[in-house]
Amino acid sequence: GAVVSQHPSRVICKSGTSVKIECRSLDFQATTMFWYRQFPKQSLMLMATSNEGSKATYEQGVEKDKFLINHASLTLSTLTVTSAHPEDSSFYICSAQHPDTQYFGPGTRLTVL
Amino acid sequence: SQQGEEDPQALSIQEGENATMNCSYKTSINNLQWYRQNSGRGLVHLILIRSNEREKHSGRLRVTLDTSKKSSSLLITASRAADTASYFCATDATNAGKSTFGDGTTLTVKP
């Protein structure tokens, strides 16, 4: 089956710093990747759709200047949380489309102190 | 608002029993998918059912889709303690280009 990896799996940072999360499709190419945020005991909330070679499409209410997305290649999308604050602490999950099924990464637990 | 809504929100059963979870959605879809998520982990894809399909099987899993009622069900037969997890449905709405997740059902299977 298709495999998607995320790195890092856990990150703890100080308030005001920036954190980059990588999402890679390991055995397939993905023109479209998705970034989700999940709070404890809640569902996944789509943050943005990442398209290779073009700007990401952000969902309503998601600050594009705070959550920078770069889909530089067909196997890599990155999410950078800029000037992180404690309220940004969450579980971030990416997925890659192949061809009509989304395959999810294992998630990244971000804790902002 | 979320496209899909699952019920029940929580389900607790004994090992060996069957578990049924339901998902309702609001708009027309291309397909519907079910995922499992163990606590603090990523999502595992279980089954994809297309809008022109009514039923699919995979091992102990059976998924049905009723597009007239805009609903789907996931049946897990002969449940095991290892099936304990949260289960989400995700709909790929027509012309949306993205999936929307329901609120999930938390299943607990007691040994």
Short mmCIF file of C-alpha atoms in Angstrom, two decimals:
data_model
loop_
_atom_site.label_atom_id
_atom_site.label_comp_id
_atom_site.label_asym_id
_atom_site.label_seq_id
_atom_site.Cartn_x
_atom_site.Cartn_y
_atom_site.Cartn_z
CA GLY A 1 0.00 0.00 0.00
CA ALA A 2 0.92 3.65 -0.33
CA VAL A 3 3.01 5.01 2.53
CA VAL A 4 3.16 8.56 3.82
CA SER A 5 5.68 9.67 6.40
CA GLN A 6 5.80 12.72 8.63
CA HIS A 7 8.73 14.24 10.42
CA PRO A 8 9.11 14.95 13.23
CA SER A 9 6.63 12.81 15.12
CA ARG A 10 6.86 15.05 18.17
CA VAL A 11 8.19 18.54 18.66
CA ILE A 12 8.30 20.83 21.65
CA CYS A 13 9.20 24.45 21.06
CA LYS A 14 9.19 27.77 22.82
CA SER A 15 6.58 30.40 22.13
CA GLY A 16 7.60 32.68 19.28
CA THR A 17 9.69 30.15 17.39
CA SER A 18 8.84 28.55 14.06
CA VAL A 19 8.42 24.84 13.47
CA LYS A 20 8.58 22.97 10.17
CA ILE A 21 6.77 19.68 9.63
CA GLU A 22 7.52 17.50 6.61
CA CYS A 23 5.12 15.20 4.82
CA ARG A 24 6.50 12.72 2.29
CA SER A 25 4.90 10.19 0.01
CA LEU A 26 7.41 7.35 0.00
CA ASP A 27 6.35 5.12 -2.88
CA PHE A 28 4.14 7.30 -5.05
CA GLN A 29 3.93 10.80 -6.41
CA ALA A 30 1.25 13.11 -5.11
CA THR A 31 0.28 16.33 -6.82
CA THR A 32 -2.12 17.01 -3.99
CA MET A 33 -1.51 16.77 -0.28
CA PHE A 34 -3.68 17.90 2.58
CA TRP A 35 -2.89 19.27 6.03
CA TYR A 36 -5.22 18.66 8.95
CA ARG A 37 -5.29 19.68 12.56
CA GLN A 38 -6.85 17.56 15.26
CA PHE A 39 -7.66 18.55 18.83
CA PRO A 40 -8.02 15.86 21.51
CA LYS A 41 -11.08 13.67 21.07
CA GLN A 42 -12.18 15.66 18.02
CA SER A 43 -12.31 15.07 14.33
CA LEU A 44 -9.83 16.23 11.72
CA MET A 45 -10.17 19.79 10.54
CA LEU A 46 -8.82 20.49 7.07
CA MET A 47 -6.41 23.41 7.16
CA ALA A 48 -5.25 23.61 3.57
CA THR A 49 -4.81 21.78 0.30
CA SER A 50 -1.25 21.70 -0.94
CA ASN A 51 -0.74 21.55 -4.71
CA GLU A 52 2.64 20.80 -6.22
CA GLY A 53 4.03 23.80 -8.03
CA SER A 54 1.32 26.23 -6.99
CA LYS A 55 0.04 28.07 -3.96
CA ALA A 56 -1.83 26.20 -1.28
CA THR A 57 -5.56 26.63 -0.88
CA TYR A 58 -6.45 27.51 2.69
CA GLU A 59 -9.72 26.78 4.43
CA GLN A 60 -11.73 29.62 5.85
CA GLY A 61 -10.34 30.86 9.13
CA VAL A 62 -6.84 29.46 8.62
CA GLU A 63 -4.15 32.14 8.55
CA LYS A 64 -1.94 31.54 5.53
CA ASP A 65 0.83 33.75 6.90
CA LYS A 66 0.94 31.73 10.08
CA PHE A 67 0.74 28.29 8.52
CA LEU A 68 3.09 28.36 5.55
CA ILE A 69 2.76 25.48 3.13
CA ASN A 70 5.29 24.60 0.46
CA HIS A 71 4.78 21.70 -1.95
CA ALA A 72 8.14 21.80 -3.65
CA SER A 73 8.11 18.35 -5.24
CA LEU A 74 5.72 15.53 -6.04
CA THR A 75 6.75 13.70 -2.88
CA LEU A 76 7.20 16.46 -0.32
CA SER A 77 4.99 19.06 1.31
CA THR A 78 6.01 21.11 4.33
CA LEU A 79 3.96 22.98 6.89
CA THR A 80 5.70 25.71 8.84
CA VAL A 81 4.00 27.07 11.93
CA THR A 82 5.43 30.55 12.28
CA SER A 83 5.74 32.41 15.57
CA ALA A 84 4.10 29.53 17.37
CA HIS A 85 1.99 30.14 20.45
CA PRO A 86 0.58 27.71 23.03
CA GLU A 87 -2.81 27.74 21.27
CA ASP A 88 -1.07 26.23 18.22
CA SER A 89 -0.35 23.11 20.23
CA SER A 90 -2.14 20.31 18.46
CA PHE A 91 -1.82 17.12 16.44
CA TYR A 92 -1.05 17.89 12.80
CA ILE A 93 -1.69 15.22 10.18
CA CYS A 94 -0.95 15.27 6.48
CA SER A 95 -2.35 13.10 3.73
CA ALA A 96 -1.46 12.49 0.12
CA GLN A 97 -3.90 11.72 -2.64
CA HIS A 98 -3.28 8.52 -4.68
CA PRO A 99 -5.16 8.27 -6.98
CA ASP A 100 -8.57 8.80 -5.35
CA THR A 101 -7.75 7.62 -1.85
CA GLN A 102 -6.10 9.70 0.82
CA TYR A 103 -3.21 8.05 2.62
CA PHE A 104 -2.34 9.59 5.94
CA GLY A 105 0.91 10.21 7.68
CA PRO A 106 1.35 9.17 11.33
CA GLY A 107 0.92 12.74 12.57
CA THR A 108 3.07 15.27 14.41
CA ARG A 109 2.37 16.25 17.99
CA LEU A 110 3.29 19.92 18.46
CA THR A 111 3.60 21.35 21.94
CA VAL A 112 4.33 25.05 22.30
CA LEU A 113 5.52 26.12 25.73
CA SER B 1 -19.71 22.60 9.42
CA GLN B 2 -18.67 19.00 9.08
CA GLN B 3 -20.06 17.18 6.07
CA GLY B 4 -20.33 13.85 7.82
CA GLU B 5 -21.85 12.94 11.12
CA GLU B 6 -21.27 9.60 12.75
CA ASP B 7 -23.40 7.87 15.30
CA PRO B 8 -23.12 6.70 17.88
CA GLN B 9 -20.41 8.96 19.25
CA ALA B 10 -19.25 6.15 21.50
CA LEU B 11 -19.85 2.41 21.42
CA SER B 12 -18.77 -0.17 23.96
CA ILE B 13 -19.15 -3.90 23.26
CA GLN B 14 -17.78 -7.26 24.34
CA GLU B 15 -15.20 -9.12 22.29
CA GLY B 16 -16.91 -11.32 19.73
CA GLU B 17 -19.91 -9.06 19.27
CA ASN B 18 -20.58 -7.06 16.12
CA ALA B 19 -20.17 -3.29 16.02
CA THR B 20 -22.16 -1.03 13.70
CA MET B 21 -21.35 2.62 13.08
CA ASN B 22 -23.31 4.98 10.89
CA CYS B 23 -22.35 8.03 8.91
CA SER B 24 -24.65 10.62 7.37
CA TYR B 25 -23.63 13.36 4.97
CA LYS B 26 -25.21 16.33 3.30
CA THR B 27 -24.12 16.76 -0.31
CA SER B 28 -23.66 14.48 -3.30
CA ILE B 29 -20.40 12.55 -3.24
CA ASN B 30 -17.96 10.76 -5.50
CA ASN B 31 -16.99 8.29 -2.83
CA LEU B 32 -16.99 7.69 0.89
CA GLN B 33 -14.14 6.25 2.91
CA TRP B 34 -13.81 4.81 6.37
CA TYR B 35 -10.70 5.24 8.48
CA ARG B 36 -9.52 3.96 11.84
CA GLN B 37 -7.42 5.97 14.26
CA ASN B 38 -5.76 4.56 17.33
CA SER B 39 -5.22 7.06 20.12
CA GLY B 40 -2.54 9.60 19.25
CA ARG B 41 -1.75 8.00 15.91
CA GLY B 42 -2.40 8.68 12.25
CA LEU B 43 -5.34 7.38 10.28
CA VAL B 44 -5.47 3.98 8.65
CA HIS B 45 -7.56 3.62 5.51
CA LEU B 46 -10.12 0.80 5.79
CA ILE B 47 -12.46 0.87 2.82
CA LEU B 48 -13.42 3.15 -0.06
CA ILE B 49 -16.92 2.82 -1.49
CA ARG B 50 -17.88 4.68 -4.62
CA SER B 51 -21.18 6.42 -5.17
CA ASN B 52 -22.34 3.75 -7.63
CA GLU B 53 -21.64 0.92 -5.17
CA ARG B 54 -23.98 -0.28 -2.46
CA GLU B 55 -21.89 -2.66 -0.43
CA LYS B 56 -18.24 -3.66 -0.01
CA HIS B 57 -16.49 -6.23 2.12
CA SER B 58 -12.97 -6.45 3.44
CA GLY B 59 -12.24 -9.23 5.89
CA ARG B 60 -14.42 -8.63 8.96
CA LEU B 61 -15.54 -5.24 7.65
CA ARG B 62 -18.72 -4.58 5.70
CA VAL B 63 -19.60 -1.13 4.42
CA THR B 64 -22.90 -0.11 2.91
CA LEU B 65 -23.80 3.09 1.11
CA ASP B 66 -27.29 4.47 0.53
CA THR B 67 -26.99 7.58 -1.61
CA SER B 68 -30.74 8.21 -1.49
CA LYS B 69 -30.52 8.57 2.28
CA LYS B 70 -27.01 10.05 2.17
CA SER B 71 -25.81 7.54 4.69
CA SER B 72 -23.26 4.78 5.13
CA SER B 73 -22.66 2.12 7.73
CA LEU B 74 -19.56 0.25 8.85
CA LEU B 75 -20.05 -3.18 10.37
CA ILE B 76 -17.22 -4.92 12.18
CA THR B 77 -18.04 -8.57 12.81
CA ALA B 78 -16.60 -10.75 15.56
CA SER B 79 -14.90 -7.77 17.16
CA ARG B 80 -11.56 -8.02 18.93
CA ALA B 81 -9.95 -5.92 21.64
CA ALA B 82 -7.52 -4.69 18.98
CA ASP B 83 -10.44 -3.08 17.13
CA THR B 84 -10.66 -0.51 19.91
CA ALA B 85 -10.13 2.83 18.15
CA SER B 86 -11.92 5.82 16.72
CA TYR B 87 -13.58 5.34 13.35
CA PHE B 88 -14.18 8.18 10.92
CA CYS B 89 -16.04 8.45 7.67
CA ALA B 90 -14.78 10.89 5.06
CA THR B 91 -16.76 12.04 2.07
CA ASP B 92 -15.27 13.15 -1.21
CA ALA B 93 -17.92 15.58 -2.35
CA THR B 94 -18.60 16.04 -6.03
CA ASN B 95 -16.40 18.81 -7.48
CA ALA B 96 -14.92 19.56 -4.06
CA GLY B 97 -11.49 18.03 -4.62
CA LYS B 98 -11.12 17.31 -0.93
CA SER B 99 -12.49 15.04 1.74
CA THR B 100 -14.46 16.11 4.77
CA PHE B 101 -14.42 14.09 7.95
CA GLY B 102 -17.21 13.28 10.32
CA ASP B 103 -16.95 13.56 14.07
CA GLY B 104 -16.05 9.92 14.53
CA THR B 105 -17.24 7.01 16.62
CA THR B 106 -15.11 5.81 19.51
CA LEU B 107 -15.32 2.04 19.73
CA THR B 108 -14.25 0.16 22.84
CA VAL B 109 -14.09 -3.61 22.65
CA LYS B 110 -13.81 -5.23 26.07
CA PRO B 111 -11.87 -8.50 26.29
#
